[in-house]
Coordinates of C-alpha atoms in Angstrom, one line a residue:
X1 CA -4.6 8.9 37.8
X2 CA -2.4 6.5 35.8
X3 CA 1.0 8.3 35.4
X4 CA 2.7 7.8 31.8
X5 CA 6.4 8.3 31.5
X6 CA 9.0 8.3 28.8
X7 CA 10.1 10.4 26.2
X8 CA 8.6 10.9 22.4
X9 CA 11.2 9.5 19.8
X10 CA 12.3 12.5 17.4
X11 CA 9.2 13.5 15.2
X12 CA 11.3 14.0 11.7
X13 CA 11.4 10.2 11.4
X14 CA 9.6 9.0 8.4
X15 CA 6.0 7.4 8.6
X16 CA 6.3 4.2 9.8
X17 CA 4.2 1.7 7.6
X18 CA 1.9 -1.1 8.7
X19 CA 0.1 -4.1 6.6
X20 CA -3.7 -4.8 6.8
X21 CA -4.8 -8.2 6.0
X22 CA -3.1 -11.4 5.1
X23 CA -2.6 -9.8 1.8
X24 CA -0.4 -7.3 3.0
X25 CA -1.5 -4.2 1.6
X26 CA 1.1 -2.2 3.1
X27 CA -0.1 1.5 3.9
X28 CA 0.9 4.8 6.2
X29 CA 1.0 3.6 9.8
X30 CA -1.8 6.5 10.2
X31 CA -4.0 8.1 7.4
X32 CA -5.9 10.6 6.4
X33 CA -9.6 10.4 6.7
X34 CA -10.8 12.9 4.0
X35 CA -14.5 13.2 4.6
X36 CA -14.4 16.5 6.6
X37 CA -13.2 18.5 3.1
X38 CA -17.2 18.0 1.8
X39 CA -19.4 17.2 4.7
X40 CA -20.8 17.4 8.1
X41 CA -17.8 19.7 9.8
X42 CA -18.1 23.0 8.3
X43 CA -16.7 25.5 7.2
X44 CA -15.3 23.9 4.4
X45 CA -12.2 25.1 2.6
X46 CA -12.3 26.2 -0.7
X47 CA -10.8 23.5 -3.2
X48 CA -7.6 24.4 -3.9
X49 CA -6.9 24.8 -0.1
X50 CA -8.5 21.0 0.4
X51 CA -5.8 20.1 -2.4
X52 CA -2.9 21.6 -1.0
X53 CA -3.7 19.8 2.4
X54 CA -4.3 16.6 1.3
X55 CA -0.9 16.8 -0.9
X56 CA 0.8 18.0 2.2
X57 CA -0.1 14.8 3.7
X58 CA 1.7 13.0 1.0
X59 CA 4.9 14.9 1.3
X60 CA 4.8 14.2 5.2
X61 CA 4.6 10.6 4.1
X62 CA 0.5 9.9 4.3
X63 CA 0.0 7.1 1.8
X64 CA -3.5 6.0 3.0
X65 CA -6.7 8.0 1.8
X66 CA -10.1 7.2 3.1
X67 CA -13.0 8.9 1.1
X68 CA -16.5 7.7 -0.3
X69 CA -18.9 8.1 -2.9
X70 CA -21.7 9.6 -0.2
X71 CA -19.4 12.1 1.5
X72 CA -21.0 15.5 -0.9
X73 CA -22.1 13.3 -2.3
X74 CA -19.9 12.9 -5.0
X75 CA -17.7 15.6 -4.2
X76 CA -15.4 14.1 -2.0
X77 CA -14.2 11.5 -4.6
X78 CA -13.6 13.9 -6.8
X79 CA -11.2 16.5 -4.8
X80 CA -9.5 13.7 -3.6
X81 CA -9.2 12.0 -7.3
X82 CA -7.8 15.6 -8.4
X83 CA -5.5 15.7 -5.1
X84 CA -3.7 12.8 -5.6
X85 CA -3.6 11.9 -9.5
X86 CA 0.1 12.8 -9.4
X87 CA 0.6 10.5 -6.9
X88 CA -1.4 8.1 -8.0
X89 CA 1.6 5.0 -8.0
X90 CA 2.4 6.2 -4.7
X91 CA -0.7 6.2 -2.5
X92 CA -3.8 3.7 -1.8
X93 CA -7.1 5.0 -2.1
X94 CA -9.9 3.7 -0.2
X95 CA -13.7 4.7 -1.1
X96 CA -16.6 3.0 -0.3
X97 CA -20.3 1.8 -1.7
X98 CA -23.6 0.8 -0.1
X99 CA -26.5 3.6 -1.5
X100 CA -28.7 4.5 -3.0
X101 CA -28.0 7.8 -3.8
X102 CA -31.0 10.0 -5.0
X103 CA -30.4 12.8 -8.5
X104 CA -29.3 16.1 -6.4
X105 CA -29.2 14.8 -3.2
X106 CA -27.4 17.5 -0.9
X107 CA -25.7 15.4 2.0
X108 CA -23.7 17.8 3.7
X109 CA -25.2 17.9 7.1
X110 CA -27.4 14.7 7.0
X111 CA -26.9 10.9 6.9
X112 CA -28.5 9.3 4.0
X113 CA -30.9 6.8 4.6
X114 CA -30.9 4.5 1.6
X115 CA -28.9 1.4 1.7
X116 CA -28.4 -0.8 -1.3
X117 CA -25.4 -3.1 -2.3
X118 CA -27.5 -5.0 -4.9
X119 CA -25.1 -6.1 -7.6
X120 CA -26.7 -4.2 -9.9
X121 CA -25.9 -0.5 -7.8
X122 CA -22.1 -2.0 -7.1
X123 CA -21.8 -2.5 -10.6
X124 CA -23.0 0.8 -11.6
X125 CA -21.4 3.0 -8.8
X126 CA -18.2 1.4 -8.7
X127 CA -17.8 3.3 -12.5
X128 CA -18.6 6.2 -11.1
X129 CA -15.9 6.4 -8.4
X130 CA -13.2 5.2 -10.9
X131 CA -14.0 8.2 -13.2
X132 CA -14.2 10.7 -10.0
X133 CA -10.9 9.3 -8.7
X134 CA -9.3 9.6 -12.4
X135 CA -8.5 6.0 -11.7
X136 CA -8.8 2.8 -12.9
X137 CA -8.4 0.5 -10.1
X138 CA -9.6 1.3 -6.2
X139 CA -7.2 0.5 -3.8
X140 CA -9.5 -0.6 -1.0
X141 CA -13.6 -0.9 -1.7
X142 CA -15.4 -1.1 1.5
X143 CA -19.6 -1.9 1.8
X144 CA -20.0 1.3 3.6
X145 CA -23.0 -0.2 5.5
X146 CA -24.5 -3.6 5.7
X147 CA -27.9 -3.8 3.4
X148 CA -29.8 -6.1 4.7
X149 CA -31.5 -6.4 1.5
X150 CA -29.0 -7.5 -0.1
X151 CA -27.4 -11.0 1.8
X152 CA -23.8 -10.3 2.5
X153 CA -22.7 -13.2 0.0
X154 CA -24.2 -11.8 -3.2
X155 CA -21.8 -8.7 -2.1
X156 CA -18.9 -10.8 -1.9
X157 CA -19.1 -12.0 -4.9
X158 CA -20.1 -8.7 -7.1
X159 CA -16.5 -8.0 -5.4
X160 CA -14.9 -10.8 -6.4
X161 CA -16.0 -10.6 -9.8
X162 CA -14.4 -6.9 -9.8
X163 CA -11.5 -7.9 -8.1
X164 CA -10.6 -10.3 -11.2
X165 CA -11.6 -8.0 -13.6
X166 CA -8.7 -5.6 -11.9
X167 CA -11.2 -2.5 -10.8
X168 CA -10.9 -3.4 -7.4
X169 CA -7.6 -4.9 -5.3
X170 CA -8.7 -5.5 -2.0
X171 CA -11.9 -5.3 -0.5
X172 CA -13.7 -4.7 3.4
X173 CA -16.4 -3.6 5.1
X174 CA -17.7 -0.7 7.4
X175 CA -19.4 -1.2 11.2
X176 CA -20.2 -4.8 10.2
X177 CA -20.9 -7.3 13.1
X178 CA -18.9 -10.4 13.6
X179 CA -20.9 -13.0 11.9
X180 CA -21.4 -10.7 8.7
X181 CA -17.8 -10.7 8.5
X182 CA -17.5 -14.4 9.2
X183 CA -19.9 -14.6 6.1
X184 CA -18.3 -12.0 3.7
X185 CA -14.7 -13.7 4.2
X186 CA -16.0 -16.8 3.6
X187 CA -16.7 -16.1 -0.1
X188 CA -13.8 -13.2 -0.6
X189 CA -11.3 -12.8 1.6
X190 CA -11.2 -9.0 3.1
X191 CA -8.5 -6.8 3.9
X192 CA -9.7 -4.5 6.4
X193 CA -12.9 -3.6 8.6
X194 CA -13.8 0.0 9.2
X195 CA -15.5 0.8 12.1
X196 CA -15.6 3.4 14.9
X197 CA -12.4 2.8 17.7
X198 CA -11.1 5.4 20.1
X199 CA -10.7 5.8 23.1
X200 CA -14.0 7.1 23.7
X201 CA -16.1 4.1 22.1
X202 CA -14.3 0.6 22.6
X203 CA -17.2 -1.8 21.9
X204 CA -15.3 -3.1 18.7
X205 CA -12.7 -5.1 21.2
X206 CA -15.2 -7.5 22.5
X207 CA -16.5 -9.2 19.3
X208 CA -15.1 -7.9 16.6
X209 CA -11.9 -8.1 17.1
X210 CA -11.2 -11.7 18.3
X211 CA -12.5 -12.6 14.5
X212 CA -10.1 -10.0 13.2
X213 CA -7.1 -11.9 14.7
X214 CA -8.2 -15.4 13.5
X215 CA -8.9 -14.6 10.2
X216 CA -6.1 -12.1 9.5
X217 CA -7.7 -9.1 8.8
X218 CA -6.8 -5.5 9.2
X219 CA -8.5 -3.0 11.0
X220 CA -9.2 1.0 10.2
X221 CA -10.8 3.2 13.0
X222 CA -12.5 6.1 11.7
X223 CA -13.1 9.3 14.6
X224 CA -10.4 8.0 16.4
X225 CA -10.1 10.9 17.9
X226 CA -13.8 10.6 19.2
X227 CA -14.7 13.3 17.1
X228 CA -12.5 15.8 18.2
X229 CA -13.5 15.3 22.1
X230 CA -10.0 14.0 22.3
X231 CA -8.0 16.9 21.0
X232 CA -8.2 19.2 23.9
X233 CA -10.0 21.9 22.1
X234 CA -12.9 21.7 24.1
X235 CA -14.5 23.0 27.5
X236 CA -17.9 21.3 29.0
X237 CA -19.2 24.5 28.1
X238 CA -19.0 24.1 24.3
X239 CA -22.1 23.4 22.5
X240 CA -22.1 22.5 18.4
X241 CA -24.2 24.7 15.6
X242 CA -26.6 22.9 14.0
X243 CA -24.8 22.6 10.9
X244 CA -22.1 20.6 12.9
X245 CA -23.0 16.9 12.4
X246 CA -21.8 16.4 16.5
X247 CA -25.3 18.5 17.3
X248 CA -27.2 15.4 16.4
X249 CA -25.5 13.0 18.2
X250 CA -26.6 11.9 21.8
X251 CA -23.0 11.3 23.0
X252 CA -22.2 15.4 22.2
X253 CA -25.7 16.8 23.3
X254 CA -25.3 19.3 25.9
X255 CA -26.0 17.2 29.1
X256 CA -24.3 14.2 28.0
X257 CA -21.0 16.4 26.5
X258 CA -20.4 18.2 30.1
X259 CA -20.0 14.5 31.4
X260 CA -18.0 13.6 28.5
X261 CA -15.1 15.8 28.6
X262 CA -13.9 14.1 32.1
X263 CA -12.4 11.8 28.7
X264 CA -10.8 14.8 27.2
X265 CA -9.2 15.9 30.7
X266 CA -8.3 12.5 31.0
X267 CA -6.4 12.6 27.4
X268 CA -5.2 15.4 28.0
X269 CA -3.6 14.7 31.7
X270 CA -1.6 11.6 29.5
X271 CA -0.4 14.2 27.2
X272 CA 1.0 16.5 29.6
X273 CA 2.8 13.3 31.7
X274 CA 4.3 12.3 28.2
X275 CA 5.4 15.9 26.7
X276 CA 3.1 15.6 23.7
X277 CA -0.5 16.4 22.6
X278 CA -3.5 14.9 23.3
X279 CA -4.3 13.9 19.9
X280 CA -0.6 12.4 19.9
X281 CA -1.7 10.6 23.2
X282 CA -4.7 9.4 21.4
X283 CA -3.6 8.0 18.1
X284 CA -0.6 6.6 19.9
X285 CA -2.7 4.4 22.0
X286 CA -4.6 3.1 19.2
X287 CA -1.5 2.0 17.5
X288 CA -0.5 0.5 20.3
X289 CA -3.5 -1.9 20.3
X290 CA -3.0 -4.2 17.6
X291 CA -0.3 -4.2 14.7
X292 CA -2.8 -4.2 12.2
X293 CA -4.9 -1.4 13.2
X294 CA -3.6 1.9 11.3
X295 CA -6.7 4.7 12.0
X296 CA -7.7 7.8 10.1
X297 CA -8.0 10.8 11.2
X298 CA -9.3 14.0 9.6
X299 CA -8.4 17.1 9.5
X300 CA -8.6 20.9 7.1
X301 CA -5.4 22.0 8.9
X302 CA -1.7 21.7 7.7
X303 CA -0.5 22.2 11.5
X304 CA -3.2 19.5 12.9
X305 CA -1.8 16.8 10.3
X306 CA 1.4 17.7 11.9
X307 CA -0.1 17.3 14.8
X308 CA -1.7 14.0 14.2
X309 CA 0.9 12.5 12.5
X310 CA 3.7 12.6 15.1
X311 CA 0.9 9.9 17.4
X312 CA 3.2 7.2 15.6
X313 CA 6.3 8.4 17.3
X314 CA 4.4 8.0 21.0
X315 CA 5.2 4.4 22.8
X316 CA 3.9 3.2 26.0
X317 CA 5.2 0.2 27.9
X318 CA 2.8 -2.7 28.8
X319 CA 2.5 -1.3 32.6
X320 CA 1.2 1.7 30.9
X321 CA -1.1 0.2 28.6
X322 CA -2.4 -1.6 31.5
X323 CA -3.2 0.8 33.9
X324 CA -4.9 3.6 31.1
X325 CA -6.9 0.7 30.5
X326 CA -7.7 0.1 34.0
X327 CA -8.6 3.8 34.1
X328 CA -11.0 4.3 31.0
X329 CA -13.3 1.2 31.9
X330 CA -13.9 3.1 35.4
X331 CA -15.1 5.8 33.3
X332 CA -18.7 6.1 31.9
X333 CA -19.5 7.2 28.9
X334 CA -22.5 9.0 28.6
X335 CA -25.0 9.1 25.5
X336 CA -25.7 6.5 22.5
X337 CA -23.2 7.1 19.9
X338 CA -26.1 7.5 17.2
X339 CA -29.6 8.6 17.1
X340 CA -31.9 5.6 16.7
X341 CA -32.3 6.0 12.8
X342 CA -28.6 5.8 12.5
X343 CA -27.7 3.6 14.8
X344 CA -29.8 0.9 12.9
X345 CA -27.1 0.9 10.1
X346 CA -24.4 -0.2 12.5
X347 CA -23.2 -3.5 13.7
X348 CA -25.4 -6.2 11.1

């Protein structure tokens, strides 16, 4: 066991800031990933208590808001349009587009299933999340999942063609593979690529991240916190109701969880040798990857954003870094990350 030492700099320092892209679309060095407030992780909180959370995130200096038009669907867009329209000047909004999304369509506990970034659907969807975000630009617009329908140019330039019309500043894409983004850029250059990173699920490093660095373009890791494995909340002995999106994933099933949580212990170990939490532990080492990585955790809880938020305050030296490294490729991780209809989606 790698031991960590030094001490946490004083947490009432304000957000640091980082840029994604050669743009420079300067945001929160950590942000708040808002998807939780209208799916997949219930209970959810009434709206007024989703409100005062995501404007407590603001006042702790959050300036970075990830939602989409699928998370409700609808829903989320427009609790987080209501949330921060009096701080509209002050904060960048990300959403994203990529479905097809069926009159009525309930999506609360499952994934939809029908991609489409035709020009046509951008066009017409990309009004709808401007009127649910009481908006009239989007900050960030990200392909939420490649279409392979659709060729990855004819996207780019929908986007461009937004982008000069003023709806849309920057632009990106979600768990898109190393030649799509090679592609995309190409045509119109992207800001950031959304994608799953913790320390839990590291494939992004090997070829998605080399491009990143060449072409200049920011990174956003979404369950950074391995979807909560990495909090310390958990026991092998916890299972997840069937409303909980976890109970469909391979990686949290029962058998592969039990083997999972040597992570967790792991986490948690580094947080105790460094006097903060395990979350803290967590984000912290993300940050410490690259300077243009700035992930998004969720969270209903006032205390937890706290909690999450004082990871930009934890620094590890380069012998550090080394050995945890050293440490998490000696340990397996057990279970796909998605079920095989899911997983499809990923990586094109």
């Amino acid at each position: 066991m790698v031991k960590v030492t030094g001490e946490v700099m004083g947490m009432d320092i304000g957000m640091k800031k980082r840029k994604l892209g050669k743009a420079g679309l300067e945001v929160s060095a950590i942000g708040l990933g808002c998807m939780g407030f209208s799916q997949r992780y219930p209970p959810f909180l009434k709206k007024e208590e989703s409100i005062e959370v995501i404007r407590s995130a603001v006042e702790m200096g959050v300036t970075f808001f990830d939602t989409a038009e699928v998370y409700g669907p609808h829903e989320n867009e427009e609790l987080v349009g209501e949330a921060l329209q009096p701080y509209r000047d002050q904060v960048v909004i990300a959403t994203k587009f990529g479905w097809d999304i069926p009159p009525g369509a309930d999506l609360k506990a499952k994934a939809p299933d029908r991609l489409c970034s035709s020009p046509e659907v951008i066009r017409r969807v990309v009004e709808g999340s401007l009127r649910r975000l009481k908006t009239d630009h989007i900050d960030l617009y990200y392909q939420h999942r490649v279409d392979p329908h659709t060729p990855i140019e004819a996207v780019a330039e929908t986007i461009s063609e937004l982008i000069r019309e003023g709806k849309v500043l920057y632009w990106g894409l979600s768990e898109a593979s190393a030649s799509t983004i090679r592609k995309a850029h190409a045509v119109c250059p992207l800001t950031a690529v959304q994608s799953k990173y913790s320390m839990f699920y590291r494939e992004q490093e090997k070829e998605v991240f080399p491009v990143l660095e060449e072409l200049g373009i920011g990174f956003v890791p979404y369950a950074p916190l391995g979807r909560g494995i990495l909090t310390g909340v958990f026991s092998k002995n916890d299972t997840f109701d069937s409303s909980d999106y976890r109970s469909t994933l391979p990686r949290y099933n029962k058998e592969n969880f039990q083997k999972n949580i040597a992570m967790a212990e792991f986490v948690g170990k580094l947080a105790k040798d460094k006097g903060v939490t395990p979350p803290q532990v967590a984000l912290g080492w993300l940050l410490a990857q690259k300077e243009w990585i700035v992930p998004i955790p969720g969270t209903k809880r006032i205390n937890r954003l706290r909690e999450n938020i004082g990871g930009v305050n934890v620094l590890f030296s380069e012998k550090e870094l080394d050995s945890i490294r050293k440490e998490l490729e000696q340990m397996k991780v057990h279970g796909e990350q998605y079920p095989a209809d899911q997983a499809r989606m990923t990586n094109q």
